[in-house]
Amino acid sequence: MSQRPRILVVEDEPAIAELIAVNLRHGGFEPVCAADGATAQHALDAVLPDVILLDWMLPDVSGLRLARQWRAHPRSKHVPILMLTARGDEPDKVAGLDAGADDYITKPFSTQELLARIRAVLRRRAPEQADEPLTDGGLTLEPATRRVIWQGTPLKLGPTEFRLLHYLMAHAERVHSRTQLLDKVWGDHVYIEERTVDVHVKRLREALGDAGALIETVRGAGYRFTAHSSQ
Ligand code: CA
């Protein structure tokens, strides 16, 4: 993706938060730090992150409670959560996973381990953020080279159209509402109007030419990529 995956780091110890942030930046991510639950909630409301790193012990609220809260909320329920736990706290790990965390990392952890775990949850939860080429309906999208090829011919797409197509192809056949697309493709739906999605879908179809028919409008619901259109 052209945008670096955004990682919300919820950690109250400044030295650890800073160390994580530096390593994330170095690893190709965009860290956003929050030292307590309220700040984390504020950051999450502003822009939906791609992954949340969540410390167990926070000054105002437990990480466990935040994980439960975010899992229960429609906007944040699909954001992968990685809990940071102290060494040897087995019951904590189980409780964290029960609360909806995707994985946990035991402190102290190595940078390599942290980055590997983040990449793993991103691959599991968001196939559009992986680098594997996608092929469907005669159309191929190569994330690594940022190329889109229709029946042997490379097509020219703008960056937003590329991300939009990437997301739709990674979740082919499924219908996505405009709000979902704003969250997943733009990363935020707070400051952007839903009509923006329609504008970019129109541009995407124009850029795709004959392959534009693969992007289907589902009346009253949203859009989907389908190689098996019934229309
Ligand atoms: Ca802490």
mmCIF file of C-alpha atoms and ligand atoms in Angstrom:
data_model
loop_
_atom_site.group_PDB
_atom_site.id
_atom_site.type_symbol
_atom_site.label_atom_id
_atom_site.label_comp_id
_atom_site.label_asym_id
_atom_site.label_seq_id
_atom_site.Cartn_x
_atom_site.Cartn_y
_atom_site.Cartn_z
ATOM 1 C CA MET A 1 0.000 0.000 0.000
ATOM 2 C CA SER A 2 1.132 3.529 -0.566
ATOM 3 C CA GLN A 3 -0.036 4.473 2.907
ATOM 4 C CA ARG A 4 1.953 3.049 5.776
ATOM 5 C CA PRO A 5 -0.191 0.879 8.049
ATOM 6 C CA ARG A 6 -1.220 2.958 11.043
ATOM 7 C CA ILE A 7 -0.488 1.395 14.439
ATOM 8 C CA LEU A 8 -2.143 2.744 17.559
ATOM 9 C CA VAL A 9 0.288 2.178 20.461
ATOM 10 C CA VAL A 10 -1.532 2.292 23.802
ATOM 11 C CA GLU A 11 1.239 2.258 26.400
ATOM 12 C CA ASP A 12 1.656 4.474 29.470
ATOM 13 C CA GLU A 13 5.387 4.016 29.967
ATOM 14 C CA PRO A 14 6.990 6.770 27.836
ATOM 15 C CA ALA A 15 10.303 4.933 27.355
ATOM 16 C CA ILE A 16 8.605 1.777 26.074
ATOM 17 C CA ALA A 17 6.142 3.736 23.914
ATOM 18 C CA GLU A 18 8.978 5.715 22.356
ATOM 19 C CA LEU A 19 11.031 2.582 21.707
ATOM 20 C CA ILE A 20 8.066 0.886 20.042
ATOM 21 C CA ALA A 21 7.287 4.006 17.974
ATOM 22 C CA VAL A 22 10.867 4.282 16.714
ATOM 23 C CA ASN A 23 10.928 0.624 15.743
ATOM 24 C CA LEU A 24 7.550 0.802 14.039
ATOM 25 C CA ARG A 25 8.600 3.830 12.014
ATOM 26 C CA HIS A 26 11.785 2.033 11.036
ATOM 27 C CA GLY A 27 9.743 -1.054 10.079
ATOM 28 C CA GLY A 28 7.534 0.886 7.664
ATOM 29 C CA PHE A 29 4.602 1.625 9.950
ATOM 30 C CA GLU A 30 2.986 4.846 11.111
ATOM 31 C CA PRO A 31 2.776 4.798 14.923
ATOM 32 C CA VAL A 32 0.281 6.868 16.901
ATOM 33 C CA CYS A 33 0.920 6.839 20.659
ATOM 34 C CA ALA A 34 -1.627 7.115 23.463
ATOM 35 C CA ALA A 35 -0.648 6.961 27.132
ATOM 36 C CA ASP A 36 -4.100 6.159 28.513
ATOM 37 C CA GLY A 37 -7.466 4.747 27.509
ATOM 38 C CA ALA A 38 -9.182 8.091 26.955
ATOM 39 C CA THR A 39 -6.446 9.333 24.616
ATOM 40 C CA ALA A 40 -6.505 6.002 22.785
ATOM 41 C CA GLN A 41 -10.264 6.239 22.310
ATOM 42 C CA HIS A 42 -9.882 9.774 21.005
ATOM 43 C CA ALA A 43 -7.208 8.685 18.503
ATOM 44 C CA LEU A 44 -9.331 5.749 17.392
ATOM 45 C CA ASP A 45 -12.383 7.974 16.906
ATOM 46 C CA ALA A 46 -10.342 10.353 14.756
ATOM 47 C CA VAL A 47 -8.697 7.783 12.484
ATOM 48 C CA LEU A 48 -9.247 4.041 12.512
ATOM 49 C CA PRO A 49 -5.840 2.331 12.909
ATOM 50 C CA ASP A 50 -4.796 -0.833 11.040
ATOM 51 C CA VAL A 51 -3.526 -2.514 14.211
ATOM 52 C CA ILE A 52 -3.745 -1.697 17.922
ATOM 53 C CA LEU A 53 -0.891 -2.500 20.311
ATOM 54 C CA LEU A 54 -2.505 -2.506 23.722
ATOM 55 C CA ASP A 55 -0.725 -2.537 27.062
ATOM 56 C CA TRP A 56 -2.430 -4.534 29.780
ATOM 57 C CA MET A 57 -1.977 -2.030 32.622
ATOM 58 C CA LEU A 58 -3.019 1.548 31.922
ATOM 59 C CA PRO A 59 -3.594 4.400 34.390
ATOM 60 C CA ASP A 60 -7.307 4.946 33.723
ATOM 61 C CA VAL A 61 -8.714 1.694 32.386
ATOM 62 C CA SER A 62 -7.450 -1.862 31.878
ATOM 63 C CA GLY A 63 -6.307 -2.953 28.440
ATOM 64 C CA LEU A 64 -8.652 -5.878 28.776
ATOM 65 C CA ARG A 65 -11.657 -3.592 29.109
ATOM 66 C CA LEU A 66 -10.565 -1.510 26.123
ATOM 67 C CA ALA A 67 -10.139 -4.649 24.017
ATOM 68 C CA ARG A 68 -13.673 -5.782 24.889
ATOM 69 C CA GLN A 69 -15.077 -2.330 24.188
ATOM 70 C CA TRP A 70 -13.395 -2.050 20.768
ATOM 71 C CA ARG A 71 -14.368 -5.582 19.786
ATOM 72 C CA ALA A 72 -18.000 -4.821 20.601
ATOM 73 C CA HIS A 73 -18.094 -1.627 18.547
ATOM 74 C CA PRO A 74 -19.019 -1.990 14.842
ATOM 75 C CA ARG A 75 -16.434 0.542 13.715
ATOM 76 C CA SER A 76 -13.451 -1.023 15.478
ATOM 77 C CA LYS A 77 -14.444 -4.673 15.728
ATOM 78 C CA HIS A 78 -12.246 -5.793 12.822
ATOM 79 C CA VAL A 79 -9.101 -3.914 13.878
ATOM 80 C CA PRO A 80 -6.504 -6.454 15.026
ATOM 81 C CA ILE A 81 -5.480 -6.046 18.670
ATOM 82 C CA LEU A 82 -2.109 -7.201 19.985
ATOM 83 C CA MET A 83 -1.927 -7.214 23.785
ATOM 84 C CA LEU A 84 1.328 -6.389 25.540
ATOM 85 C CA THR A 85 1.647 -8.466 28.694
ATOM 86 C CA ALA A 86 4.228 -8.916 31.417
ATOM 87 C CA ARG A 87 6.365 -12.021 31.448
ATOM 88 C CA GLY A 88 4.739 -15.161 32.706
ATOM 89 C CA ASP A 89 1.219 -13.835 33.145
ATOM 90 C CA GLU A 90 -0.484 -16.865 31.613
ATOM 91 C CA PRO A 91 -3.980 -16.111 32.953
ATOM 92 C CA ASP A 92 -3.686 -12.596 31.475
ATOM 93 C CA LYS A 93 -2.923 -13.985 28.057
ATOM 94 C CA VAL A 94 -5.944 -16.242 28.109
ATOM 95 C CA ALA A 95 -8.173 -13.428 29.363
ATOM 96 C CA GLY A 96 -6.787 -11.117 26.666
ATOM 97 C CA LEU A 97 -7.559 -13.580 23.911
ATOM 98 C CA ASP A 98 -11.006 -14.150 25.416
ATOM 99 C CA ALA A 99 -11.621 -10.401 25.344
ATOM 100 C CA GLY A 100 -11.000 -10.388 21.612
ATOM 101 C CA ALA A 101 -7.270 -9.730 21.294
ATOM 102 C CA ASP A 102 -5.785 -11.399 18.199
ATOM 103 C CA ASP A 103 -2.450 -12.158 19.763
ATOM 104 C CA TYR A 104 -0.209 -11.118 22.618
ATOM 105 C CA ILE A 105 3.436 -10.226 23.019
ATOM 106 C CA THR A 106 5.284 -10.781 26.261
ATOM 107 C CA LYS A 107 7.488 -7.978 27.566
ATOM 108 C CA PRO A 108 10.376 -7.652 27.063
ATOM 109 C CA PHE A 109 10.109 -8.434 23.349
ATOM 110 C CA SER A 110 12.516 -8.013 20.461
ATOM 111 C CA THR A 111 11.858 -5.570 17.649
ATOM 112 C CA GLN A 112 11.917 -8.424 15.168
ATOM 113 C CA GLU A 113 9.263 -10.305 17.094
ATOM 114 C CA LEU A 114 7.048 -7.241 17.403
ATOM 115 C CA LEU A 115 7.228 -6.450 13.684
ATOM 116 C CA ALA A 116 6.687 -10.097 12.733
ATOM 117 C CA ARG A 117 3.569 -10.329 14.933
ATOM 118 C CA ILE A 118 2.150 -7.104 13.502
ATOM 119 C CA ARG A 119 2.723 -8.276 9.938
ATOM 120 C CA ALA A 120 1.112 -11.612 10.797
ATOM 121 C CA VAL A 121 -2.098 -10.060 12.152
ATOM 122 C CA LEU A 122 -2.227 -7.681 9.179
ATOM 123 C CA ARG A 123 -1.974 -10.626 6.784
ATOM 124 C CA ARG A 124 -4.680 -12.533 8.621
ATOM 125 C CA ARG A 125 -7.090 -9.661 9.007
ATOM 126 C CA ALA A 126 -6.398 -7.577 5.919
ATOM 127 C CA PRO A 127 -5.451 -9.519 2.797
ATOM 128 C CA GLU A 128 -5.332 -6.220 0.854
ATOM 129 C CA GLN A 129 -2.290 -5.213 2.896
ATOM 130 C CA ALA A 130 -0.315 -8.272 1.898
ATOM 131 C CA ASP A 131 1.940 -8.083 -1.132
ATOM 132 C CA GLU A 132 0.657 -11.118 -3.032
ATOM 133 C CA PRO A 133 -0.682 -10.443 -6.544
ATOM 134 C CA LEU A 134 -4.440 -10.854 -6.964
ATOM 135 C CA THR A 135 -6.008 -12.235 -10.146
ATOM 136 C CA ASP A 136 -9.727 -12.467 -10.831
ATOM 137 C CA GLY A 137 -11.975 -12.080 -13.855
ATOM 138 C CA GLY A 138 -8.991 -11.515 -16.203
ATOM 139 C CA LEU A 139 -7.679 -8.655 -14.079
ATOM 140 C CA THR A 140 -4.379 -8.847 -12.164
ATOM 141 C CA LEU A 141 -3.267 -6.446 -9.455
ATOM 142 C CA GLU A 142 0.352 -6.550 -8.255
ATOM 143 C CA PRO A 143 0.800 -4.668 -4.961
ATOM 144 C CA ALA A 144 4.605 -4.940 -5.002
ATOM 145 C CA THR A 145 4.964 -3.263 -8.410
ATOM 146 C CA ARG A 146 1.689 -1.288 -8.148
ATOM 147 C CA ARG A 147 0.652 -2.593 -11.546
ATOM 148 C CA VAL A 148 -2.825 -3.464 -12.774
ATOM 149 C CA ILE A 149 -3.011 -5.643 -15.867
ATOM 150 C CA TRP A 150 -6.139 -6.389 -17.885
ATOM 151 C CA GLN A 151 -5.755 -9.220 -20.405
ATOM 152 C CA GLY A 152 -2.038 -8.549 -20.811
ATOM 153 C CA THR A 153 -2.302 -4.750 -20.995
ATOM 154 C CA PRO A 154 -1.088 -2.556 -18.091
ATOM 155 C CA LEU A 155 -3.643 0.044 -16.966
ATOM 156 C CA LYS A 156 -3.028 3.442 -15.379
ATOM 157 C CA LEU A 157 -4.735 3.994 -12.008
ATOM 158 C CA GLY A 158 -4.462 6.841 -9.522
ATOM 159 C CA PRO A 159 -3.284 5.955 -5.983
ATOM 160 C CA THR A 160 -6.763 6.057 -4.442
ATOM 161 C CA GLU A 161 -8.259 4.009 -7.280
ATOM 162 C CA PHE A 162 -5.435 1.497 -6.840
ATOM 163 C CA ARG A 163 -6.129 1.134 -3.104
ATOM 164 C CA LEU A 164 -9.849 0.887 -3.734
ATOM 165 C CA LEU A 165 -9.397 -1.840 -6.342
ATOM 166 C CA HIS A 166 -6.907 -3.624 -4.081
ATOM 167 C CA TYR A 167 -9.416 -3.711 -1.246
ATOM 168 C CA LEU A 168 -12.337 -4.779 -3.440
ATOM 169 C CA MET A 169 -10.306 -7.557 -5.126
ATOM 170 C CA ALA A 170 -8.946 -8.791 -1.792
ATOM 171 C CA HIS A 171 -12.563 -9.144 -0.643
ATOM 172 C CA ALA A 172 -14.099 -10.159 -3.946
ATOM 173 C CA GLU A 173 -17.811 -10.979 -4.210
ATOM 174 C CA ARG A 174 -18.548 -9.289 -0.890
ATOM 175 C CA VAL A 175 -20.632 -6.117 -0.843
ATOM 176 C CA HIS A 176 -19.053 -3.125 0.913
ATOM 177 C CA SER A 177 -20.975 -0.067 2.041
ATOM 178 C CA ARG A 178 -19.578 3.405 1.388
ATOM 179 C CA THR A 179 -18.860 3.797 5.112
ATOM 180 C CA GLN A 180 -16.915 0.519 5.188
ATOM 181 C CA LEU A 181 -14.909 1.551 2.132
ATOM 182 C CA LEU A 182 -14.076 4.925 3.691
ATOM 183 C CA ASP A 183 -12.853 3.160 6.800
ATOM 184 C CA LYS A 184 -10.856 0.513 4.971
ATOM 185 C CA VAL A 185 -9.530 2.371 1.945
ATOM 186 C CA TRP A 186 -9.291 5.940 3.205
ATOM 187 C CA GLY A 187 -8.632 4.861 6.790
ATOM 188 C CA ASP A 188 -11.132 7.335 8.165
ATOM 189 C CA HIS A 189 -14.696 8.334 7.539
ATOM 190 C CA VAL A 190 -14.891 11.334 9.812
ATOM 191 C CA TYR A 191 -13.775 14.086 7.461
ATOM 192 C CA ILE A 192 -14.723 12.604 4.109
ATOM 193 C CA GLU A 193 -18.178 12.525 2.571
ATOM 194 C CA GLU A 194 -19.614 9.235 1.385
ATOM 195 C CA ARG A 195 -20.083 10.756 -2.061
ATOM 196 C CA THR A 196 -16.278 10.714 -2.379
ATOM 197 C CA VAL A 197 -16.504 6.936 -2.702
ATOM 198 C CA ASP A 198 -18.839 7.249 -5.689
ATOM 199 C CA VAL A 199 -16.463 9.695 -7.365
ATOM 200 C CA HIS A 200 -13.526 7.305 -6.999
ATOM 201 C CA VAL A 201 -15.531 4.276 -8.079
ATOM 202 C CA LYS A 202 -16.465 6.193 -11.246
ATOM 203 C CA ARG A 203 -12.799 7.059 -11.860
ATOM 204 C CA LEU A 204 -11.789 3.472 -11.159
ATOM 205 C CA ARG A 205 -14.294 2.135 -13.710
ATOM 206 C CA GLU A 206 -13.086 4.647 -16.302
ATOM 207 C CA ALA A 207 -9.464 3.638 -15.687
ATOM 208 C CA LEU A 208 -10.369 -0.035 -15.971
ATOM 209 C CA GLY A 209 -12.150 0.413 -19.309
ATOM 210 C CA ASP A 210 -13.735 -2.904 -20.331
ATOM 211 C CA ALA A 211 -12.806 -4.391 -16.935
ATOM 212 C CA GLY A 212 -14.874 -1.674 -15.250
ATOM 213 C CA ALA A 213 -17.857 -4.026 -15.342
ATOM 214 C CA LEU A 214 -16.100 -6.093 -12.640
ATOM 215 C CA ILE A 215 -16.983 -3.312 -10.162
ATOM 216 C CA GLU A 216 -20.662 -3.772 -9.497
ATOM 217 C CA THR A 217 -23.026 -1.282 -7.864
ATOM 218 C CA VAL A 218 -25.336 -3.050 -5.452
ATOM 219 C CA ARG A 219 -28.350 -0.807 -5.176
ATOM 220 C CA GLY A 220 -28.945 0.508 -1.667
ATOM 221 C CA ALA A 221 -25.955 -1.408 -0.313
ATOM 222 C CA GLY A 222 -22.668 -0.343 -1.874
ATOM 223 C CA TYR A 223 -20.094 -1.853 -4.216
ATOM 224 C CA ARG A 224 -18.417 -5.124 -4.884
ATOM 225 C CA PHE A 225 -15.835 -6.689 -7.152
ATOM 226 C CA THR A 226 -17.311 -9.640 -8.949
ATOM 227 C CA ALA A 227 -16.178 -11.807 -11.832
ATOM 228 C CA HIS A 228 -19.631 -13.431 -11.808
ATOM 229 C CA SER A 229 -21.957 -10.506 -12.361
ATOM 230 C CA SER A 230 -25.634 -11.304 -12.611
ATOM 231 C CA GLN A 231 -26.449 -7.889 -14.071
HETATM 232 CA CA CA B 1 1.513 -0.085 31.609
#
